Coordinates of C-alpha atoms in Angstrom, one line a residue:
M1 CA 15.2 9.1 18.0
G2 CA 17.3 10.6 21.1
L3 CA 19.9 8.1 20.4
F4 CA 22.2 10.6 18.5
K5 CA 23.3 13.8 19.3
R6 CA 24.6 16.4 17.1
S7 CA 28.4 17.0 17.5
A8 CA 29.4 20.3 18.7
G9 CA 32.0 20.8 15.8
H10 CA 29.2 19.5 13.2
A11 CA 25.8 21.0 12.7
D12 CA 25.1 18.3 10.4
D13 CA 27.0 15.3 11.7
I14 CA 26.1 13.1 15.3
T15 CA 27.8 10.9 16.6
P16 CA 26.6 8.0 18.5
N17 CA 25.5 8.1 22.3
A18 CA 27.8 5.6 24.1
S19 CA 24.8 4.3 26.1
R20 CA 22.8 3.3 23.3
T21 CA 19.7 3.6 25.2
L22 CA 16.4 3.2 23.2
E23 CA 13.5 5.3 23.2
A24 CA 11.0 3.9 26.1
G25 CA 8.2 3.1 23.8
Y26 CA 11.0 1.0 21.5
E27 CA 12.7 -1.0 24.2
K28 CA 9.9 -4.0 24.5
G29 CA 11.4 -6.5 22.2
R30 CA 14.4 -4.8 20.8
D31 CA 18.2 -6.7 21.3
V32 CA 19.8 -3.1 22.0
T33 CA 23.3 -3.6 20.0
H34 CA 26.7 -2.3 20.1
A35 CA 27.0 -1.3 23.7
E36 CA 30.9 0.2 23.0
T37 CA 31.7 3.0 24.7
A38 CA 32.6 6.3 23.0
S39 CA 35.7 4.5 21.4
A40 CA 32.9 4.1 18.6
T41 CA 33.4 8.1 17.8
E42 CA 36.8 7.2 16.5
H43 CA 35.5 6.5 13.3
H44 CA 36.2 9.2 10.8
S45 CA 33.0 8.9 8.6
K46 CA 29.9 10.4 10.8
W47 CA 26.4 9.8 10.3
K48 CA 24.2 12.9 8.7
V49 CA 21.0 13.4 10.0
S50 CA 17.9 15.6 8.9
K51 CA 17.1 19.2 10.0
A52 CA 15.2 17.6 13.3
G53 CA 18.9 16.2 14.5
D54 CA 18.0 12.8 14.6
G55 CA 18.2 9.6 12.4
D56 CA 16.7 6.2 11.8
V57 CA 16.1 3.4 14.3
A58 CA 18.4 1.4 11.9
M59 CA 21.4 3.6 13.3
A60 CA 21.4 1.4 16.6
L61 CA 22.8 -1.4 14.9
F62 CA 25.5 0.2 13.8
N63 CA 28.3 2.4 15.5
S64 CA 29.0 4.4 12.4
P65 CA 28.3 4.3 8.5
D66 CA 31.9 2.3 8.2
E67 CA 30.2 -0.4 9.6
I68 CA 27.6 -0.4 7.0
H69 CA 29.8 -2.3 4.4
E70 CA 30.5 -5.1 6.7
P71 CA 31.2 -7.9 4.2
I72 CA 28.0 -10.1 3.1
D73 CA 27.9 -13.4 1.1
P74 CA 25.4 -13.2 -1.6
A75 CA 23.9 -16.5 -0.9
E76 CA 23.7 -15.4 3.0
E77 CA 21.6 -12.3 2.0
A78 CA 19.4 -14.3 -0.5
R79 CA 19.3 -16.7 3.1
V80 CA 18.0 -13.8 4.8
V81 CA 15.7 -12.1 2.2
R82 CA 13.8 -15.6 1.8
K83 CA 13.5 -15.3 5.8
I84 CA 11.7 -12.1 5.6
D85 CA 9.5 -13.2 2.6
F86 CA 8.0 -16.1 5.0
M87 CA 7.9 -13.5 8.1
I88 CA 6.3 -10.8 6.2
L89 CA 4.4 -11.8 3.0
P90 CA 2.1 -14.7 4.2
Y91 CA 0.6 -12.3 6.8
L92 CA -0.1 -9.2 4.2
A93 CA -1.2 -11.5 1.7
V94 CA -3.9 -13.5 3.4
C95 CA -4.9 -10.1 4.9
Y96 CA -5.0 -8.4 1.9
A97 CA -7.4 -11.5 0.6
F98 CA -9.8 -10.6 3.6
F99 CA -9.7 -6.9 2.7
Y100 CA -11.6 -7.7 -1.0
I101 CA -13.5 -10.2 0.5
D102 CA -14.7 -7.5 2.8
K103 CA -15.2 -5.3 0.0
T104 CA -17.5 -7.5 -2.1
T105 CA -19.5 -8.8 0.8
L106 CA -21.9 -6.0 0.4
S107 CA -22.1 -7.2 -3.2
Y108 CA -22.8 -10.7 -2.6
A109 CA -25.4 -9.5 0.0
A110 CA -26.9 -7.4 -2.8
I111 CA -27.9 -10.4 -4.9
F112 CA -28.8 -12.5 -1.7
G113 CA -31.5 -10.4 -1.3
I114 CA -30.5 -7.6 1.3
R115 CA -32.1 -4.5 -0.2
D116 CA -35.7 -6.4 0.0
D117 CA -35.0 -7.4 3.6
L118 CA -33.6 -4.0 4.8
K119 CA -36.1 -2.2 2.4
L120 CA -33.3 -0.1 1.1
V121 CA -34.2 2.3 -1.7
G122 CA -33.3 4.9 -4.0
T123 CA -29.5 5.7 -3.5
Q124 CA -29.6 4.1 -0.3
Y125 CA -27.4 1.3 -1.5
S126 CA -24.9 3.5 -3.2
W127 CA -24.9 5.4 0.0
L128 CA -23.8 1.8 2.0
S129 CA -21.1 1.1 -0.2
S130 CA -19.6 4.8 -0.1
I131 CA -20.3 5.4 3.5
F132 CA -17.6 2.8 4.2
Y133 CA -15.1 5.4 2.6
F134 CA -16.3 8.1 5.1
G135 CA -15.1 5.9 8.0
F136 CA -11.8 5.4 5.9
L137 CA -11.4 8.9 4.9
A138 CA -12.1 10.2 8.4
W139 CA -9.9 8.2 10.1
A140 CA -7.0 7.8 7.4
L141 CA -4.7 10.9 8.8
P142 CA -5.5 9.7 12.8
T143 CA -4.6 5.9 11.9
N144 CA -1.1 7.1 9.9
L145 CA 0.1 9.1 12.7
L146 CA -0.6 6.1 15.4
M147 CA 1.3 3.8 12.9
Q148 CA 4.2 6.1 13.1
R149 CA 4.1 6.2 16.9
L150 CA 3.2 2.4 18.0
P151 CA 4.2 -0.9 17.0
I152 CA 3.1 -1.2 13.3
G153 CA 2.5 -4.8 13.8
R154 CA 0.6 -4.9 16.8
Y155 CA -1.4 -2.0 15.5
L156 CA -2.2 -3.7 11.9
G157 CA -3.4 -6.8 14.1
F158 CA -5.7 -5.2 16.4
N159 CA -7.2 -3.1 13.6
I160 CA -8.0 -6.2 11.6
F161 CA -9.8 -8.0 14.7
L162 CA -12.0 -4.6 15.3
W163 CA -12.8 -4.7 11.4
G164 CA -14.1 -7.9 11.8
V165 CA -15.9 -7.7 14.5
F166 CA -17.8 -4.8 12.9
L167 CA -18.2 -6.7 9.7
M168 CA -20.0 -9.6 12.2
I169 CA -22.3 -7.2 13.7
Q170 CA -23.5 -6.2 10.3
A171 CA -25.5 -9.2 10.4
A172 CA -27.7 -8.1 13.0
A173 CA -28.7 -4.7 11.3
K174 CA -32.0 -3.7 10.9
N175 CA -32.2 -1.0 8.6
F176 CA -30.5 1.3 6.5
A177 CA -29.2 3.7 9.0
G178 CA -27.6 0.8 11.4
L179 CA -26.2 -1.1 8.9
A180 CA -24.3 2.6 7.7
A181 CA -23.4 3.4 11.0
L182 CA -21.4 -0.1 11.3
R183 CA -19.7 0.2 7.7
A184 CA -18.1 3.7 8.6
F185 CA -16.6 2.1 11.8
A186 CA -15.5 -0.9 9.6
G187 CA -14.3 1.2 7.5
A188 CA -12.4 3.6 10.0
A189 CA -10.8 0.4 11.1
E190 CA -9.7 -0.5 7.6
A191 CA -8.5 2.7 7.4
C192 CA -4.5 2.0 8.5
S193 CA -4.6 -1.3 5.8
D194 CA -3.0 -0.3 2.6
P195 CA -0.8 2.5 4.1
S196 CA 0.7 0.1 6.7
F197 CA 1.3 -2.2 4.3
M198 CA 3.4 -0.1 2.0
L199 CA 5.2 1.1 5.1
I200 CA 6.1 -2.4 6.1
T201 CA 7.2 -3.2 2.5
S202 CA 9.4 -0.2 2.3
M203 CA 10.8 -1.3 6.0
W204 CA 12.4 -4.3 4.6
Y205 CA 12.7 -4.4 1.1
T206 CA 14.6 -2.5 -1.2
R207 CA 13.3 -0.1 -3.8
R208 CA 13.8 -2.5 -6.8
Q209 CA 12.3 -5.6 -4.9
Q210 CA 9.4 -3.4 -3.4
P211 CA 7.4 -3.7 -6.6
I212 CA 7.5 -7.3 -7.0
R213 CA 6.3 -7.9 -2.8
M214 CA 3.6 -5.1 -3.5
G215 CA 2.5 -7.6 -6.1
L216 CA 2.4 -10.6 -4.2
W217 CA 0.4 -9.5 -1.3
Y218 CA -1.7 -7.2 -3.5
T219 CA -2.0 -10.0 -6.3
A220 CA -4.4 -11.5 -2.7
N221 CA -6.7 -9.2 -4.0
G222 CA -7.5 -11.3 -7.2
F223 CA -7.7 -14.2 -4.6
G224 CA -9.7 -12.8 -2.8
I225 CA -12.4 -12.1 -5.6
A226 CA -12.0 -15.6 -6.7
L227 CA -12.2 -16.8 -3.2
G228 CA -15.3 -14.7 -2.1
G229 CA -16.9 -16.0 -5.2
L230 CA -16.5 -19.5 -4.2
L231 CA -17.5 -18.3 -0.5
G232 CA -20.6 -16.8 -1.9
F233 CA -21.9 -19.9 -4.2
G234 CA -21.1 -22.1 -0.8
I235 CA -22.8 -19.8 1.7
G236 CA -25.9 -19.5 -0.9
H237 CA -26.5 -23.3 -0.6
I238 CA -26.3 -23.2 3.6
G239 CA -30.0 -23.1 3.6
G240 CA -30.2 -22.0 7.7
A241 CA -32.3 -20.3 9.8
L242 CA -30.9 -17.0 8.5
P243 CA -30.9 -15.1 5.3
S244 CA -27.7 -16.0 3.3
W245 CA -26.4 -12.2 3.5
K246 CA -26.5 -12.5 7.2
Y247 CA -24.1 -15.6 6.9
E248 CA -22.0 -13.3 4.6
F249 CA -21.0 -11.3 7.4
L250 CA -20.8 -13.2 10.0
I251 CA -18.3 -15.9 8.2
I252 CA -16.1 -13.9 6.9
G253 CA -16.4 -11.3 10.1
A254 CA -15.2 -14.3 11.9
L255 CA -12.2 -15.4 9.9
C256 CA -11.1 -12.0 10.4
C257 CA -11.1 -11.3 13.9
V258 CA -8.9 -14.6 13.6
W259 CA -6.3 -13.3 11.3
G260 CA -6.1 -10.2 13.5
V261 CA -5.1 -11.8 16.5
V262 CA -2.8 -14.3 14.5
M263 CA -1.3 -11.2 13.0
F264 CA -0.9 -9.2 16.8
I265 CA 1.1 -12.0 17.7
F266 CA 3.2 -13.0 14.8
L267 CA 4.0 -10.1 12.6
P268 CA 7.3 -8.2 13.6
D269 CA 7.4 -4.6 13.7
S270 CA 10.4 -3.7 12.2
P271 CA 14.1 -5.1 10.9
V272 CA 15.7 -3.6 14.1
T273 CA 13.4 -5.3 16.4
A274 CA 12.1 -8.6 14.6
K275 CA 12.9 -11.3 17.4
G276 CA 12.9 -14.2 14.4
L277 CA 16.0 -12.2 13.1
T278 CA 19.5 -12.9 14.7
Q279 CA 22.1 -10.0 15.1
R280 CA 24.2 -10.8 12.2
E281 CA 21.0 -11.2 10.3
K282 CA 19.1 -7.8 11.5
R283 CA 22.2 -5.8 10.4
I284 CA 22.1 -7.5 6.9
A285 CA 18.4 -6.9 6.6
V286 CA 19.1 -2.9 7.3
E287 CA 22.6 -2.9 5.5
R288 CA 20.7 -3.8 2.0
L289 CA 18.5 -1.4 2.4
R290 CA 21.4 1.3 2.3
D291 CA 21.0 2.6 -1.5
N292 CA 17.3 3.1 -0.6
Q293 CA 18.3 6.2 1.2
T294 CA 14.5 5.9 2.7
G295 CA 15.4 4.9 6.0
V296 CA 13.5 1.9 7.9
E297 CA 11.7 4.2 10.4
N298 CA 11.7 7.0 12.7
K299 CA 9.0 7.5 15.7
H300 CA 9.4 11.0 16.4
F301 CA 6.8 13.3 14.3
K302 CA 8.7 16.2 12.0
W303 CA 6.9 19.0 11.2
Y304 CA 9.3 20.3 8.7
Q305 CA 8.5 17.3 6.8
V306 CA 4.5 18.1 6.9
V307 CA 5.4 21.2 5.2
D308 CA 8.0 19.6 2.8
A309 CA 5.1 16.9 1.8
V310 CA 2.1 19.7 1.2
T311 CA 4.7 22.1 -1.1
D312 CA 5.7 18.9 -3.0
I313 CA 3.9 18.2 -6.5
K314 CA 4.2 14.7 -6.1
L315 CA 1.6 14.5 -3.3
Y316 CA -1.2 16.1 -5.4
L317 CA 0.0 13.7 -8.3
F318 CA -0.5 10.9 -6.3
F319 CA -3.6 12.3 -4.6
F320 CA -5.4 12.5 -8.0
L321 CA -4.0 9.1 -9.0
G322 CA -5.6 7.5 -5.8
V323 CA -8.9 9.4 -6.8
V324 CA -9.2 8.9 -10.6
G325 CA -7.6 5.4 -9.9
N326 CA -10.5 4.4 -7.7
V327 CA -13.6 5.7 -9.0
P328 CA -13.7 2.6 -11.3
N329 CA -12.9 0.6 -8.6
G330 CA -15.8 1.6 -6.2
G331 CA -18.1 0.9 -8.9
I332 CA -17.0 -1.9 -10.2
S333 CA -16.3 -3.7 -6.6
N334 CA -20.1 -3.0 -5.6
F335 CA -21.9 -3.3 -8.9
G336 CA -19.8 -6.2 -10.6
T337 CA -22.3 -8.5 -9.3
L338 CA -24.9 -6.4 -10.7
I339 CA -23.4 -6.2 -13.9
I340 CA -22.8 -9.7 -14.5
K341 CA -26.5 -10.9 -13.6
G342 CA -27.7 -8.3 -15.8
F343 CA -26.2 -10.5 -18.3
G344 CA -28.9 -13.2 -17.7
F345 CA -27.1 -15.5 -15.1
S346 CA -28.9 -16.8 -12.2
T347 CA -27.8 -15.5 -8.5
L348 CA -25.2 -18.6 -7.9
V349 CA -23.8 -18.7 -11.3
T350 CA -22.8 -15.2 -10.8
T351 CA -20.7 -15.6 -7.7
L352 CA -18.9 -18.3 -9.6
M353 CA -18.6 -16.0 -12.6
Q354 CA -16.3 -13.9 -10.2
V355 CA -13.6 -16.3 -9.5
P356 CA -12.2 -15.9 -13.6
Y357 CA -12.2 -12.1 -12.7
G358 CA -10.1 -12.7 -10.0
C359 CA -7.7 -14.9 -11.6
I360 CA -7.4 -12.3 -14.3
I361 CA -6.8 -9.8 -11.7
A362 CA -3.7 -12.1 -10.0
I363 CA -2.4 -13.2 -13.2
S364 CA -2.2 -9.1 -14.5
I365 CA -0.5 -8.2 -11.4
L366 CA 2.5 -10.8 -11.4
T367 CA 3.1 -9.8 -14.7
C368 CA 3.5 -6.8 -14.3
V369 CA 5.6 -6.4 -11.2
F370 CA 7.7 -9.3 -12.7
L371 CA 8.4 -7.4 -16.1
N372 CA 9.0 -4.3 -14.3
D373 CA 12.1 -5.9 -12.3
Y374 CA 13.0 -7.6 -15.4
F375 CA 13.6 -4.3 -17.1
G376 CA 14.5 -2.9 -13.8
R377 CA 17.6 -5.0 -13.6
H378 CA 18.6 -4.0 -16.8
G379 CA 18.7 -0.6 -15.6
R380 CA 15.5 0.8 -17.2
Q381 CA 12.9 3.3 -15.8
T382 CA 9.6 1.1 -16.6
R383 CA 7.5 2.1 -13.8
C384 CA 5.5 4.5 -15.3
W385 CA 5.2 3.0 -19.0
F386 CA 4.1 -0.6 -17.3
I387 CA 0.8 1.5 -15.3
L388 CA 0.0 2.5 -18.7
I389 CA 0.5 -0.6 -20.9
F390 CA -1.9 -2.1 -17.8
L391 CA -4.4 0.8 -18.1
C392 CA -5.2 -0.3 -21.7
P393 CA -7.1 -3.5 -21.1
N394 CA -9.5 -1.4 -18.5
I395 CA -9.8 1.6 -21.2
A396 CA -10.9 -1.3 -24.0
G397 CA -12.9 -3.3 -21.7
S398 CA -15.2 0.0 -20.3
F399 CA -15.7 1.0 -24.2
G400 CA -16.7 -2.7 -24.7
L401 CA -19.2 -2.6 -21.8
R402 CA -20.4 0.9 -22.9
F403 CA -21.3 0.4 -27.0
L404 CA -21.5 -3.6 -27.2
A405 CA -24.9 -5.0 -27.9
A406 CA -27.2 -6.0 -24.8
D407 CA -27.6 -9.0 -26.1
N408 CA -23.9 -9.8 -27.2
K409 CA -23.3 -11.8 -23.6
A410 CA -20.5 -13.2 -24.4
G411 CA -18.7 -10.0 -25.9
R412 CA -19.9 -8.1 -22.5
L413 CA -18.3 -10.6 -20.3
V414 CA -15.3 -10.8 -21.7
S415 CA -15.5 -6.4 -21.6
Y416 CA -16.1 -7.0 -17.9
Y417 CA -13.1 -9.4 -17.6
L418 CA -10.6 -6.4 -19.1
T419 CA -11.5 -3.9 -16.4
G420 CA -9.4 -6.2 -13.8
P421 CA -5.8 -5.4 -14.9
Y422 CA -6.5 -1.9 -13.5
N423 CA -5.4 -3.3 -10.1
A424 CA -1.8 -4.1 -11.8
A425 CA -1.5 -0.3 -12.7
F426 CA -2.5 0.7 -9.0
V427 CA 0.0 -1.8 -7.6
M428 CA 2.7 0.3 -9.3
I429 CA 1.2 3.8 -8.3
L430 CA 1.8 2.3 -4.8
A431 CA 5.2 1.2 -5.5
M432 CA 6.1 4.4 -6.7
T433 CA 4.8 6.6 -3.7
T434 CA 6.8 4.0 -1.4
A435 CA 10.0 4.5 -3.6
N436 CA 9.9 8.3 -4.3
T437 CA 9.1 9.4 -0.8
A438 CA 11.6 9.6 2.1
G439 CA 11.6 10.8 5.6
H440 CA 9.6 8.9 8.0
T441 CA 7.0 11.6 8.7
K442 CA 6.7 12.7 5.1
K443 CA 5.8 8.8 4.0
V444 CA 3.1 8.8 6.8
V445 CA 1.9 11.7 5.7
T446 CA 2.2 11.2 1.7
N447 CA 0.5 7.5 2.1
A448 CA -2.2 9.4 3.9
V449 CA -3.0 12.0 1.5
L450 CA -2.8 9.0 -1.4
F451 CA -5.6 7.1 0.1
L452 CA -7.4 10.3 1.2
G453 CA -7.6 10.5 -3.0
Y454 CA -8.5 6.7 -2.6
C455 CA -11.5 7.1 -0.7
T456 CA -12.8 10.2 -2.6
G457 CA -12.7 7.9 -5.8
N458 CA -14.3 4.7 -3.6
I459 CA -16.9 7.0 -2.6
A460 CA -17.7 8.6 -5.8
G461 CA -17.5 5.9 -7.8
P462 CA -20.6 4.0 -6.7
F463 CA -22.9 7.1 -7.3
F464 CA -22.1 7.0 -11.0
Y465 CA -24.4 3.3 -11.1
K466 CA -27.5 4.5 -11.0
T467 CA -30.3 2.3 -10.5
S468 CA -32.4 3.4 -13.3
Q469 CA -29.9 2.6 -15.4
A470 CA -29.6 -0.8 -14.6
P471 CA -28.3 -3.3 -15.8
E472 CA -26.1 -1.4 -18.7
Y473 CA -25.5 1.5 -16.3
P474 CA -24.0 3.9 -19.0
L475 CA -22.9 6.6 -16.7
G476 CA -20.9 4.1 -14.6
I477 CA -19.2 2.9 -17.4
W478 CA -18.2 6.3 -18.7
S479 CA -16.9 7.4 -15.1
M480 CA -14.5 4.6 -15.7
I481 CA -13.4 5.6 -19.0
V482 CA -13.1 9.2 -18.0
S483 CA -10.9 8.5 -15.1
H484 CA -8.8 5.7 -17.0
L485 CA -7.8 8.4 -19.3
I486 CA -7.1 11.5 -16.8
E487 CA -5.0 8.5 -15.2
V488 CA -2.9 8.3 -18.3
V489 CA -2.6 12.1 -18.2
I490 CA -1.4 12.1 -14.3
I491 CA 1.3 9.3 -15.1
L492 CA 3.1 11.1 -17.8
I493 CA 3.4 14.4 -15.6
L494 CA 4.6 12.2 -12.9
R495 CA 7.3 10.6 -15.2
F496 CA 8.6 14.1 -16.7
H497 CA 8.9 15.9 -13.2
L498 CA 10.6 13.1 -11.7
A499 CA 12.5 12.4 -14.8
R500 CA 13.8 16.1 -14.8
E501 CA 14.4 16.2 -11.0
N502 CA 17.1 13.3 -11.5
K503 CA 19.0 15.4 -14.1
R504 CA 18.8 18.2 -12.1
R505 CA 20.7 16.1 -9.1
D506 CA 23.0 14.7 -11.7
R507 CA 24.6 18.2 -12.9
I508 CA 24.3 19.6 -9.3
Q509 CA 26.5 16.8 -7.9
S510 CA 28.8 16.2 -11.2
Q511 CA 30.2 19.7 -10.3
Q512 CA 30.7 19.3 -6.6
E513 CA 34.3 17.5 -5.2
G514 CA 34.4 13.7 -6.5
G515 CA 31.3 14.4 -8.8
L516 CA 28.7 11.6 -8.8
E517 CA 31.3 8.4 -8.1
G518 CA 32.1 10.4 -4.9
R519 CA 28.9 10.7 -3.5
D520 CA 28.7 9.5 0.5
L521 CA 25.6 7.4 -0.1
D522 CA 26.1 5.7 3.6
A523 CA 26.5 9.1 5.8
T524 CA 22.5 9.5 4.2
A525 CA 21.4 6.4 4.0
F526 CA 19.6 6.4 7.5
S527 CA 19.6 10.0 7.9
D528 CA 15.8 10.2 7.9
M529 CA 16.1 13.1 5.4
T530 CA 13.5 13.9 3.1
D531 CA 13.6 13.3 -0.3
R532 CA 14.1 16.8 -1.3
E533 CA 16.3 17.2 1.5
N534 CA 18.9 14.6 0.7
L535 CA 20.7 15.0 -2.8
N536 CA 21.8 11.4 -2.6
F537 CA 18.0 10.4 -3.6
R538 CA 17.2 9.6 -7.0
Y539 CA 13.7 9.0 -8.1
L540 CA 12.4 5.9 -9.9
Y541 CA 10.0 6.3 -12.7

């Protein structure tokens, strides 16, 4: 950061710069704290930092690690957490609802006649589903790097506004080529969505709290599906001069633009710069993250952390989880309405049948994250187990869609609804990614690679749904079954790897002076070290 310099006598320690001058790019909106002189260096405890020689932005709130242990009343901390919840979660939840409504706009447009109006033939509809993720894929790494350099709240708000604009313009498309180009641009604008939400959650919450908070904003996914169904039903009754599918793009795009402006203005960038927190509240917000050993934020791109990421097996496991976890999503989000309509429902009733599906997703996510939190409070490592548990309904539902007779409409509808809980499993995968990656550059790279896998799965998914196989889509259903079974194997490998690494670190540190109880967690709390670089780091699985 340039805030702290290595001391001459300690290659791995730093002392605070007396002036406490912050980087120019980070000065706006920040209350510079602790401008005390070099007397602060009299503390015996010193910060440890990453190989690059700088630490986390959270260091700006403290003179030394000794100050991290200011007395904090539990009631005061709980009040700060509630305040943070209201500052962060509503913005992310509403935004995420719009994200999923957007993903289903093409699905609703399909039943409202876009395929006939634009004369889509062969696999062109599948390409429209997939090309969105080509834009996402192309911009995934650049947007993650920009998130590290720019104020994340404003960058996210700008992209949401831009994404809404591209969505509205899709109503003016005259043919496949025009609509495909606009969907690619919309995908690029949305590429910052999930990675930024993951970074924001890791900046504000402890690792134990992260799954619940991710579950709360991801639950809006389910409510987005339900709301999308109600919007689709209402839009289908407009009966204006334009085709219904055009109103779908115009109305939802306009709402996204408005919300982008709201987020640009009100969403804070980090606990260190949040205008809604007092100086005392900022220090509490940051101190409670000490045990995370992942820090808050660092604006310097560090190449050694890129090397650390690409040589870490976790990166590739998260990539493949992104792929196999989203092959089913790519198909269901774009062909779900067509599958339901194939059961014999009318167009408008089909839109309403998505409402229960969205509610099932929301309930599954909340059940998963709260049960995981309950066991986590009692010292149990259950994240991987809950991923496997919430994959079971999806596997069962997929087999039902594949093997139940076509005239068993009730059974097939129930089987379709059972494919919803995979969203709870994916929330836990996101939570495992943020909780088990340290070093800001490494977090950015890991998030980018996870969502490269996410894009790959969503691109591939629609192509398993052959038009000639409608409405049963047997190949598409088999793609769901195989993907989920592969996901089970990867999760078991990941759990074994993380558990073994924790045992290795316990064995090494137990043999050092002071043993496990003598570890200096304060010195590395905001060091911006990677998880592999910091022996104090422990993985959650």
